[in-house]
Amino acid sequence: MASYREYHRRSVEQAEEFWAEKARLIDWQRPFDQVLDASRKPFAAWFRGGLTNLCHNAVDRHLAQRAQQPALVWESTEVEAERSYSYAELHSEVQRMAAILQRHGVRQGDRVLIYMPMIPEAVFGMLACVRIGAIHSVVFGGFAALSLATRIDDAAPRLILSSDAGSRAGRVVPYKPLLDEAIERCAHKPEKVLMVDRGLHGFQPVPGRDLDYAAERAAVGDAQVPCTWVDSTHPSYILYTSGTTGRPKGVQRDTGGYAVALAMSMQDIYCGRPGGTYFCSSDIGWVVGHSYIVYGPLIHGMTTVLYEGTPVRPDAGILWRLVEKHRAQVMFSSPTAVRVLKKFDAAFMRDRDLSSLDRLFLAGEPLDEPTAAWISDTLRKPVVDNYWQTETGWPILSIAAGVEALPPKPGSPGVAMPGYKVAVLDENTGQPVAPGTKGVLAIEWPLPPGCMQTVWGDDQRFVDTYWSNFPARQVYSTFDWGVADEQGYVTILGRTDDVINVAGHRLGTREIEESISSHAAVAEVAVVGAADSLKGQQAIAFVVPRDASRIADAAGRAGLQAEIMQTVQTQLGAVARPARVLFVSMLPKTRSGKLLRRSIQALCEQRPTGDLTTLEDPAALEQIRSALAEQA
Ligand code: AMP
């Protein structure tokens, strides 16, 4: 077996040869004639000239060998239901969904927005889109009307696939009223809304616009919809993610590069066995769900488990009962889920037969050492951290045990994965720093296959945001601080920008600030992320009210705090609601008016505030300090 170091060296130094080999892991209807088109740097087009289809690779090509093998298993502890679809059944359902989309005018290149709970129809919708060359944009069900509206207007979908409601911790969460409100706000109106009626929350269909999925499904019968062969570079999907501005970026992914990268990762990183079961407890609204609930496991011929529920309901043993029941070979979850489970009795895990499980993968946020130690001791299985981003679609750093099981290093997600030329750069000069020195984690051109192609509809934003941080070098900035050791293990030290990570959910502080500012009583606001023992980080808002008399007494303060939290919840969703809202009469700024976020954050985390020579008025920091002390 090759050493991983040698394998990785080849993946970056002979990248075209390496990826041409990996391209054999998927089916091509027509072979590509160029592995990497470098004619438009920093853009990179992989497998130029090749024709393929993501749905063919995820479903159709397995029919010869796996028609009766379960492809998709749905488990819901929310509505007490389970359903299983073999590859043959999934093939039929996806074709039905594709026929419905076509019937209502969806064509190659059209966008379909998917705002759905964790139910099989959401997966049918994704696969049906890529089957016919339509571009899906899944919006996380926890987002509310304003978040949804921004995404509808940006993606301009011809059709939206949605449902009456989801369910969270046993409570019905209506989707339809939020969707109607979002469409109301939008300049772009979708022509059709395809509604999967779960019977959880009654709704009034909008005549002429809303379609009933059950009726449509019956009408198309056993429709046969062949795969549309698309260029390798044809966009498969758009997935919005938060950045430093209030406007989320549409991460655009290609088709061929993505399929190849996922197929490779299933072997090299996740060590999945075709025919085995992959259980990823994320949500299809996030990139982890796209890559490792839907596309990765299916491309690899595995059975994927789609779970609607939380890790602690009906009790803290549920995830492990599902592993036992479905004989999961690979499991993927988040550090927050593990920290939640840590509060419960380890017997929930120990009393289960987990002999099928090879490894547990954790990603989405930093994995702290006590949590990593607790879960590996309790589970007695290898626990593998992996670091990546919505933009990259698959891990940048991890351990590729499928090539060589390098020893893990506590506190580090691992080493650069195949194809990633990772560099740690000096923040000011852009020069690589020595091992042991903190710098900005960057990736040298080209991003490997499967990573974002561009920002949807805005090539310039892609170049300006990601490739212009170090003018002398053509590097992609991850916006994370990192430090590498002599062996190439990188430790992540937090974001360089104003993005925060709450329970693995990436949120832009700007977006939350804009939402809070829309409240009439708010003059100014600063939102920062502060360390939280359970969720990794939590958002804290410091608000300057327009009229100080509103917060003169405790009741006034509590009232305004509740209103502000509700504003964020209604506009963006509960996921973005700040954990605390504190009042001050001014915010700490530099003399040129720039907010001193890092100092505010330091105070929230009881750390030294650092250099304050540029601070205009020291009293502002004092106010932050006392607001925090009062609420402690
Ligand atoms: P998202 O695009 O929502 O997946 O968020 C990506 C960001 O989450 C990264 O830029 C990191 O800041 C953080 N992140 C993801 N995975 C890890 C990990 N394994 N360790 C540390 N930070 C992580």
XYZ file of C-alpha atoms and ligand atoms in Angstrom:
655
model
C 0.000 0.000 0.000
C 1.316 3.454 -0.928
C 2.197 5.779 1.891
C -0.323 8.550 2.227
C 2.385 11.187 1.903
C 3.386 9.801 -1.507
C -0.250 9.418 -2.577
C -1.013 13.021 -1.670
C 2.132 14.305 -3.359
C 1.051 12.637 -6.572
C -2.507 14.012 -6.247
C -1.199 17.577 -6.340
C 1.960 17.280 -8.430
C 0.457 15.022 -11.087
C -3.057 16.186 -10.528
C -4.345 15.509 -14.023
C -3.082 11.938 -14.059
C -4.402 11.351 -10.539
C -7.882 12.681 -11.275
C -8.104 10.980 -14.662
C -7.672 7.704 -12.782
C -10.287 8.648 -10.185
C -12.688 9.615 -12.973
C -12.992 5.887 -13.727
C -14.948 5.497 -10.496
C -18.016 6.938 -12.214
C -19.815 6.349 -15.524
C -19.364 8.756 -18.415
C -21.677 8.749 -21.395
C -18.923 10.434 -23.382
C -15.333 10.604 -22.117
C -13.797 13.983 -21.325
C -11.017 15.296 -23.518
C -9.351 17.557 -20.984
C -8.897 16.718 -17.306
C -8.353 20.298 -16.153
C -9.154 23.379 -18.164
C -6.931 26.097 -16.699
C -7.696 28.748 -19.300
C -9.693 30.980 -16.941
C -7.847 31.045 -13.654
C -8.794 31.172 -10.845
C -11.741 29.209 -12.241
C -11.008 25.540 -12.808
C -13.118 23.371 -15.100
C -12.729 19.652 -14.485
C -13.253 16.912 -17.076
C -14.024 19.296 -19.927
C -15.892 17.647 -22.785
C -17.189 14.735 -20.712
C -20.884 13.966 -20.542
C -22.347 12.384 -17.464
C -25.286 12.547 -15.069
C -25.318 12.588 -11.271
C -28.586 10.662 -10.956
C -27.372 7.987 -13.351
C -24.288 7.537 -11.189
C -26.253 7.557 -7.944
C -29.145 5.335 -9.033
C -29.406 3.875 -12.528
C -25.956 2.379 -12.813
C -26.542 0.261 -9.698
C -29.705 -1.358 -11.037
C -27.883 -4.242 -12.698
C -26.376 -5.416 -9.410
C -28.365 -3.770 -6.650
C -31.968 -3.407 -7.815
C -33.333 -5.069 -4.664
C -30.809 -3.622 -2.192
C -32.232 -0.841 -0.024
C -30.965 2.471 -1.375
C -32.810 4.894 0.888
C -34.104 4.089 4.351
C -36.196 6.751 6.029
C -36.631 6.756 9.797
C -38.724 9.349 11.560
C -38.981 9.481 15.321
C -41.017 12.640 14.819
C -44.006 11.015 13.159
C -43.175 7.403 14.151
C -42.685 6.122 10.632
C -40.171 4.278 8.528
C -39.961 3.537 4.835
C -37.396 1.759 2.741
C -36.780 2.103 -0.997
C -34.687 -0.355 -2.960
C -32.570 1.002 -5.798
C -35.325 -0.153 -8.196
C -37.991 1.657 -6.167
C -35.882 4.772 -5.824
C -35.391 4.701 -9.588
C -39.177 4.634 -10.094
C -39.878 7.386 -7.560
C -37.226 9.645 -9.006
C -38.603 9.170 -12.494
C -42.097 10.019 -11.262
C -40.799 13.173 -9.643
C -38.842 14.022 -12.802
C -41.967 13.524 -14.900
C -43.913 15.895 -12.635
C -41.199 18.522 -12.939
C -41.140 18.182 -16.719
C -44.908 18.291 -16.909
C -44.789 21.682 -15.259
C -42.217 23.130 -17.544
C -38.944 22.436 -15.709
C -36.161 22.072 -18.279
C -32.404 21.665 -18.282
C -30.753 24.612 -16.557
C -33.932 25.692 -14.734
C -33.700 26.055 -10.971
C -35.903 24.173 -8.540
C -35.894 25.334 -4.945
C -36.418 22.608 -2.360
C -37.729 23.727 1.042
C -38.484 20.442 2.677
C -38.362 18.521 5.915
C -36.285 15.341 6.113
C -38.591 13.098 4.110
C -37.871 10.822 1.134
C -39.634 13.147 -1.310
C -36.888 15.719 -0.672
C -34.313 13.202 -1.889
C -36.500 12.251 -4.869
C -36.665 15.958 -5.690
C -32.887 16.425 -5.622
C -32.230 13.335 -7.723
C -35.046 14.185 -10.147
C -33.558 17.618 -10.765
C -30.093 16.386 -11.607
C -31.651 13.605 -13.675
C -33.112 16.140 -16.090
C -30.309 18.685 -15.826
C -32.300 21.078 -13.634
C -30.371 22.793 -10.842
C -31.615 22.315 -7.298
C -31.227 24.711 -4.454
C -32.122 23.172 -1.120
C -32.918 25.661 1.628
C -32.612 24.423 5.215
C -36.053 23.944 6.760
C -35.029 25.955 9.826
C -34.754 29.151 7.798
C -37.676 31.563 7.894
C -39.389 33.802 5.349
C -36.730 36.473 4.809
C -33.859 33.971 4.448
C -36.002 31.980 2.078
C -37.043 35.055 0.072
C -33.426 36.153 -0.464
C -32.625 32.723 -1.843
C -35.731 32.556 -4.054
C -34.902 35.915 -5.580
C -31.293 34.970 -6.198
C -31.899 31.514 -7.664
C -35.106 32.503 -9.515
C -36.581 28.995 -9.466
C -39.249 27.946 -11.945
C -40.733 25.601 -9.346
C -40.530 25.155 -5.589
C -40.892 21.772 -3.917
C -42.205 22.057 -0.397
C -44.417 20.475 2.216
C -47.063 21.463 4.734
C -44.786 20.989 7.724
C -41.821 19.439 9.403
C -41.616 18.319 12.988
C -38.973 19.085 15.570
C -38.786 17.390 18.946
C -42.401 16.300 18.576
C -43.746 19.727 17.651
C -45.178 20.460 14.222
C -43.183 23.157 12.411
C -45.333 24.604 9.613
C -43.454 25.319 6.364
C -46.248 26.489 4.081
C -47.079 29.818 5.787
C -43.390 30.777 5.720
C -43.119 29.797 2.096
C -46.228 31.805 1.148
C -44.885 34.809 3.012
C -41.483 34.464 1.343
C -43.016 34.274 -2.137
C -45.122 37.305 -1.285
C -41.938 39.276 -0.541
C -40.119 38.119 -3.679
C -39.668 40.006 -6.906
C -39.296 36.643 -8.626
C -42.412 34.466 -8.384
C -42.084 30.738 -9.053
C -44.631 29.467 -11.552
C -45.505 26.398 -9.523
C -45.250 25.122 -5.983
C -45.348 21.346 -5.646
C -46.696 20.482 -2.212
C -46.119 17.201 -0.413
C -49.049 17.130 1.992
C -48.039 15.174 5.101
C -51.310 15.943 6.824
C -49.467 17.613 9.683
C -50.677 21.170 9.232
C -53.673 22.083 7.094
C -53.210 24.676 4.381
C -55.060 26.422 1.595
C -53.482 25.732 -1.805
C -53.013 28.819 -3.980
C -55.178 28.144 -7.059
C -53.236 27.885 -10.303
C -49.916 27.816 -8.501
C -49.893 25.036 -5.926
C -49.830 21.425 -7.061
C -50.578 18.371 -4.962
C -47.756 15.849 -5.098
C -49.951 12.787 -4.439
C -52.311 13.696 -7.290
C -49.449 14.523 -9.624
C -47.677 11.277 -8.767
C -50.807 9.299 -9.553
C -51.218 11.181 -12.820
C -47.737 10.384 -14.116
C -48.036 6.682 -13.213
C -44.964 4.608 -13.983
C -43.335 7.348 -15.966
C -40.012 6.637 -17.604
C -37.746 9.637 -17.759
C -34.293 8.959 -19.155
C -31.283 10.760 -17.730
C -30.271 13.903 -19.593
C -26.544 13.712 -20.268
C -24.965 16.971 -19.283
C -21.502 18.464 -19.558
C -19.233 17.694 -16.662
C -19.227 21.422 -15.916
C -23.027 21.738 -15.937
C -24.168 23.058 -12.534
C -25.797 20.369 -10.426
C -26.866 22.580 -7.565
C -26.683 25.864 -5.728
C -26.361 25.881 -1.957
C -26.442 29.198 -0.137
C -24.026 29.946 2.626
C -23.359 32.893 4.892
C -20.457 35.243 4.479
C -19.428 38.623 5.756
C -22.136 40.577 3.971
C -25.835 40.343 4.650
C -26.338 38.662 1.263
C -25.763 34.883 1.276
C -23.600 33.449 -1.486
C -24.906 30.765 -3.818
C -22.194 28.131 -3.920
C -22.429 26.577 -7.382
C -21.271 23.008 -7.866
C -20.518 21.194 -11.140
C -21.587 17.664 -12.095
C -18.617 15.515 -13.171
C -16.014 16.850 -10.765
C -18.418 16.489 -7.855
C -19.329 12.891 -8.713
C -15.654 11.924 -9.060
C -14.574 13.652 -5.840
C -17.389 12.038 -3.851
C -16.658 8.603 -5.294
C -12.999 9.023 -4.350
C -13.841 10.260 -0.845
C -16.119 7.285 -0.208
C -13.154 4.980 -0.773
C -10.198 6.942 0.537
C -11.713 8.845 3.465
C -14.937 7.134 4.549
C -13.859 3.574 3.674
C -17.448 2.759 2.724
C -18.295 -0.706 1.421
C -20.687 -0.883 -1.541
C -23.722 -2.740 -0.209
C -23.074 -1.465 3.333
C -25.042 1.199 5.177
C -24.067 4.844 5.641
C -25.858 6.811 8.339
C -25.315 10.551 8.354
C -27.396 12.415 10.919
C -27.039 15.844 9.271
C -29.817 17.605 7.338
C -30.232 17.786 3.567
C -30.293 21.593 3.964
C -26.539 21.588 4.646
C -23.643 20.568 2.472
C -22.947 17.493 4.600
C -26.446 16.292 3.781
C -25.971 16.866 0.048
C -22.663 15.031 -0.085
C -23.071 12.333 2.559
C -26.769 11.651 2.945
C -27.624 11.768 -0.736
C -24.914 11.711 -3.385
C -21.818 10.107 -1.840
C -23.393 6.948 -0.365
C -25.615 6.369 -3.405
C -22.800 6.887 -5.917
C -20.898 4.293 -3.913
C -23.782 1.772 -4.010
C -24.477 1.971 -0.283
C -27.744 2.158 1.627
C -28.255 5.625 3.056
C -30.285 6.383 6.168
C -32.356 9.572 6.182
C -33.286 10.432 9.758
C -36.010 12.861 10.774
C -35.526 13.429 14.479
C -33.140 14.611 17.162
C -30.350 12.636 18.878
C -32.217 12.549 22.222
C -35.769 11.618 21.350
C -37.311 9.286 22.457
C -34.035 8.911 24.387
C -30.307 9.421 23.980
C -29.887 5.925 22.539
C -31.748 6.570 19.302
C -28.772 7.153 16.985
C -27.130 3.953 18.216
C -30.344 1.955 17.917
C -30.483 3.073 14.293
C -26.868 2.003 13.767
C -27.704 -1.379 15.288
C -30.968 -1.797 13.410
C -29.565 -0.937 9.992
C -26.137 -2.465 10.597
C -24.527 0.853 9.694
C -20.928 0.541 8.619
C -20.175 4.266 8.500
C -21.654 6.952 10.693
C -21.342 10.707 10.298
C -22.466 13.241 12.893
C -21.416 16.526 14.496
C -19.444 17.499 17.600
C -22.533 19.279 18.962
C -24.591 16.089 18.741
C -21.857 14.266 20.677
C -21.671 17.014 23.317
C -25.431 16.682 23.761
C -25.135 12.901 24.173
C -22.280 13.306 26.642
C -24.780 14.595 29.179
C -26.539 11.244 29.192
C -25.608 7.803 30.420
C -22.958 6.102 28.255
C -24.967 2.877 28.631
C -27.196 4.195 25.841
C -24.286 3.500 23.553
C -22.623 0.578 25.275
C -25.741 -1.579 25.451
C -26.138 -1.684 21.704
C -24.612 -4.085 19.245
C -22.439 -1.728 17.225
C -20.305 -4.465 15.690
C -21.243 -3.374 12.158
C -19.768 0.085 12.671
C -16.231 0.755 11.461
C -15.859 4.472 12.168
C -17.623 7.578 13.330
C -16.909 10.760 11.364
C -17.502 14.186 12.876
C -17.480 17.510 11.030
C -18.919 20.973 10.695
C -17.256 22.685 13.653
C -14.172 22.275 15.820
C -14.026 18.986 17.712
C -12.722 19.749 21.190
C -10.398 17.215 22.761
C -12.552 16.222 25.782
C -15.487 15.472 23.454
C -13.253 13.488 21.087
C -11.798 11.500 24.001
C -15.214 10.807 25.528
C -16.782 9.535 22.325
C -13.864 7.308 21.330
C -13.661 5.800 24.839
C -17.384 5.185 24.953
C -17.822 3.970 21.405
C -14.538 2.034 21.253
C -14.355 2.754 17.532
C -12.107 5.108 15.594
C -13.506 8.638 15.586
C -12.392 10.683 12.602
C -12.602 14.466 12.464
C -12.958 16.084 9.052
C -12.706 19.738 8.205
C -14.356 21.270 5.169
C -16.769 23.940 3.993
C -19.925 24.353 1.953
C -17.624 25.729 -0.725
C -15.478 22.612 -0.998
C -18.237 19.980 -0.847
C -15.955 17.330 0.681
C -13.134 17.221 3.238
C -10.053 19.437 3.006
C -8.411 17.928 6.092
C -8.926 14.493 7.599
C -7.303 11.069 7.743
C -7.567 9.025 4.551
C -7.674 5.621 6.228
C -8.562 4.037 2.879
C -5.031 4.875 1.751
C -3.087 4.751 5.017
C -4.501 4.975 8.519
C -2.215 7.732 9.772
C -2.468 8.186 13.543
C -4.876 10.948 14.530
C -3.453 13.997 16.281
C -5.641 15.295 19.131
C -7.056 18.718 18.353
C -6.355 18.466 14.621
C -8.799 17.278 11.952
C -5.796 15.791 10.129
C -3.741 16.374 7.017
C -4.553 17.705 3.538
C -6.844 15.378 1.624
C -6.041 14.268 -1.938
C -5.936 17.141 -4.402
C -5.725 19.928 -1.820
C -2.526 21.949 -1.814
C -3.005 23.428 1.631
C -0.890 26.366 2.803
C -0.774 28.381 6.018
C -0.038 31.994 5.085
C 1.012 35.106 6.930
C -2.025 37.363 7.259
C -0.170 40.419 5.944
C 2.475 39.198 3.527
C 0.752 36.114 2.161
C 3.994 34.176 2.581
C 3.861 30.644 3.992
C 4.604 30.616 7.713
C 6.820 28.090 9.475
C 5.274 25.009 11.124
C 3.948 25.944 14.542
C 3.030 29.488 13.477
C -0.556 30.653 13.149
C -1.700 31.909 9.759
C -4.594 31.973 7.311
C -5.448 28.545 5.953
C -5.428 28.748 2.171
C -5.605 26.385 -0.788
C -3.387 26.909 -3.796
C -4.973 26.889 -7.231
C -6.635 24.738 -8.484
C -9.356 23.726 -6.097
C -9.745 19.987 -6.710
C -12.801 18.505 -8.446
C -16.108 18.868 -6.591
C -15.309 22.239 -5.042
C -17.380 25.311 -5.850
C -17.216 26.487 -9.457
C -18.292 30.033 -8.792
C -20.841 32.126 -6.920
C -24.159 31.606 -8.675
C -24.700 34.443 -11.128
C -21.697 36.398 -9.886
C -18.261 35.270 -11.123
C -16.706 38.505 -9.913
C -17.862 37.876 -6.364
C -16.196 34.461 -6.477
C -12.894 36.040 -7.527
C -13.168 38.985 -5.137
C -14.281 36.997 -2.108
C -12.093 33.940 -2.265
C -9.110 34.639 -4.521
C -8.134 38.229 -3.801
C -6.939 38.116 -0.218
C -3.279 37.796 -1.132
C -2.688 39.789 -4.311
C 0.714 38.221 -4.944
C -0.589 34.650 -4.874
C -3.307 32.691 -6.577
C -4.778 31.125 -3.477
C -8.245 30.402 -2.183
C -8.812 31.678 1.330
C -10.768 29.435 3.678
C -11.231 32.346 6.119
C -10.056 30.043 8.886
C -6.966 30.487 11.036
C -4.777 27.422 11.151
C -1.451 26.148 12.380
C 0.394 23.216 10.819
C 2.963 20.955 12.466
C 6.055 19.405 10.862
C 4.033 16.362 9.757
C 1.378 18.440 7.995
C -1.366 18.065 10.604
C -3.339 21.304 10.704
C -5.218 22.623 13.719
C -8.081 25.045 13.064
C -8.115 28.126 15.273
C -11.386 29.816 14.299
C -12.599 32.128 11.534
C -10.739 35.160 10.272
C -14.012 36.844 9.288
C -17.332 37.608 10.955
C -18.837 34.212 10.323
C -19.854 32.242 13.398
C -20.633 28.589 13.874
C -23.516 27.659 16.162
C -23.982 23.910 16.581
C -22.290 23.356 13.227
C -24.588 25.879 11.533
C -22.735 28.638 9.773
C -24.210 32.087 10.319
C -23.114 35.525 9.200
C -23.125 38.076 12.031
C -23.937 40.732 9.371
C -27.173 38.968 8.453
C -28.251 38.830 12.087
C -27.305 42.477 12.576
C -29.340 43.520 9.549
C -32.328 41.655 10.864
C -32.054 43.234 14.339
C -31.573 46.685 12.792
C -34.924 46.340 11.072
C -36.602 46.597 14.496
C -37.829 50.177 14.853
C -36.475 50.561 18.394
C -32.896 49.690 17.416
C -30.364 52.410 16.606
C -27.252 50.273 16.314
C -26.229 46.696 16.877
C -23.167 44.462 16.996
C -23.433 40.688 16.922
C -20.484 38.518 17.863
C -19.949 34.806 18.380
C -18.798 33.725 21.819
C -17.558 30.306 22.894
C -20.279 27.993 24.193
C -19.634 24.675 25.881
C -22.475 22.895 24.094
C -22.947 24.537 20.712
C -19.352 25.570 20.058
C -20.394 29.207 19.693
C -23.449 31.278 20.428
C -24.504 34.651 19.041
C -24.616 37.602 21.437
C -26.180 40.887 20.311
C -25.258 44.263 21.800
C -28.009 46.727 20.998
C -28.075 50.502 21.251
C -31.773 51.434 21.554
C -33.084 54.585 19.878
C -34.875 55.616 23.006
C -33.177 54.731 26.295
C -36.442 55.113 28.203
C -37.652 51.854 26.664
C -35.096 49.948 28.699
C -35.329 52.028 31.860
C -36.663 49.130 33.920
C -36.336 45.349 33.927
C -39.745 44.815 32.333
C -38.908 47.208 29.476
C -35.589 45.475 28.866
C -37.132 42.011 28.900
C -39.872 43.155 26.526
C -37.473 44.603 23.978
C -35.133 41.622 24.254
C -38.019 39.292 23.457
C -39.154 41.452 20.522
C -35.660 41.517 19.045
C -35.258 37.775 19.369
C -38.656 37.277 17.778
C -37.697 39.576 14.880
C -34.694 37.410 14.071
C -36.688 34.237 14.491
C -39.426 35.415 12.134
C -37.101 36.812 9.514
C -34.187 34.391 9.491
C -35.327 31.421 11.565
C -34.785 30.088 15.074
C -31.342 28.867 14.051
C -30.097 32.484 13.855
C -31.742 33.785 17.038
C -29.107 35.264 19.357
C -28.694 33.501 22.683
C -28.478 36.850 24.478
C -29.497 40.433 23.699
C -27.751 43.044 25.856
C -28.223 46.813 25.888
C -25.527 49.484 25.767
C -25.609 53.166 24.857
C -22.638 53.010 22.480
C -20.525 50.423 20.735
C -16.725 50.232 20.871
C -15.315 51.575 17.622
C -12.033 52.768 16.214
C -11.561 56.468 15.534
C -12.372 55.731 11.891
C -15.692 54.212 12.944
C -14.872 50.503 12.551
C -16.493 48.203 15.063
C -14.007 46.444 17.360
C -15.588 43.039 17.078
C -12.593 41.062 18.206
C -12.436 43.039 21.442
C -16.152 42.582 22.092
C -15.791 38.884 21.450
C -12.777 38.706 23.765
C -14.805 40.284 26.576
C -17.637 37.819 26.011
C -15.126 34.999 26.372
C -13.362 36.615 29.347
C -10.106 36.972 27.423
C -7.786 39.993 27.235
C -9.052 42.521 24.698
C -5.727 42.974 22.906
C -4.498 46.197 21.363
C -6.899 49.052 22.063
C -4.836 52.001 20.841
C -7.300 52.748 18.059
C -10.334 52.669 20.361
C -12.214 55.935 20.277
C -13.920 55.858 23.652
C -12.837 53.343 26.336
C -16.194 53.812 28.085
C -17.815 51.803 25.282
C -15.857 48.696 26.209
C -16.678 49.272 29.857
C -20.357 49.219 28.923
C -19.939 45.866 27.171
C -18.167 44.541 30.240
C -20.886 45.647 32.636
C -23.730 44.511 30.370
C -22.156 41.049 30.377
C -21.612 41.126 34.147
C -25.209 42.185 34.809
C -26.602 39.284 32.806
C -24.132 36.685 34.041
P -19.954 25.216 6.559
O -19.652 25.834 5.247
O -21.264 25.608 7.108
O -19.735 23.736 6.539
O -18.897 25.814 7.599
C -17.529 25.700 7.327
C -16.749 26.214 8.489
O -17.012 25.423 9.651
C -15.263 26.124 8.279
O -14.752 27.215 7.552
C -14.757 26.064 9.714
O -14.729 27.341 10.291
C -15.826 25.233 10.406
N -15.497 23.789 10.418
C -16.061 22.824 9.676
N -15.563 21.614 10.001
C -14.647 21.809 10.958
C -13.766 20.940 11.710
N -13.759 19.622 11.526
N -12.936 21.522 12.602
C -12.933 22.864 12.799
N -13.749 23.724 12.140
C -14.605 23.210 11.233
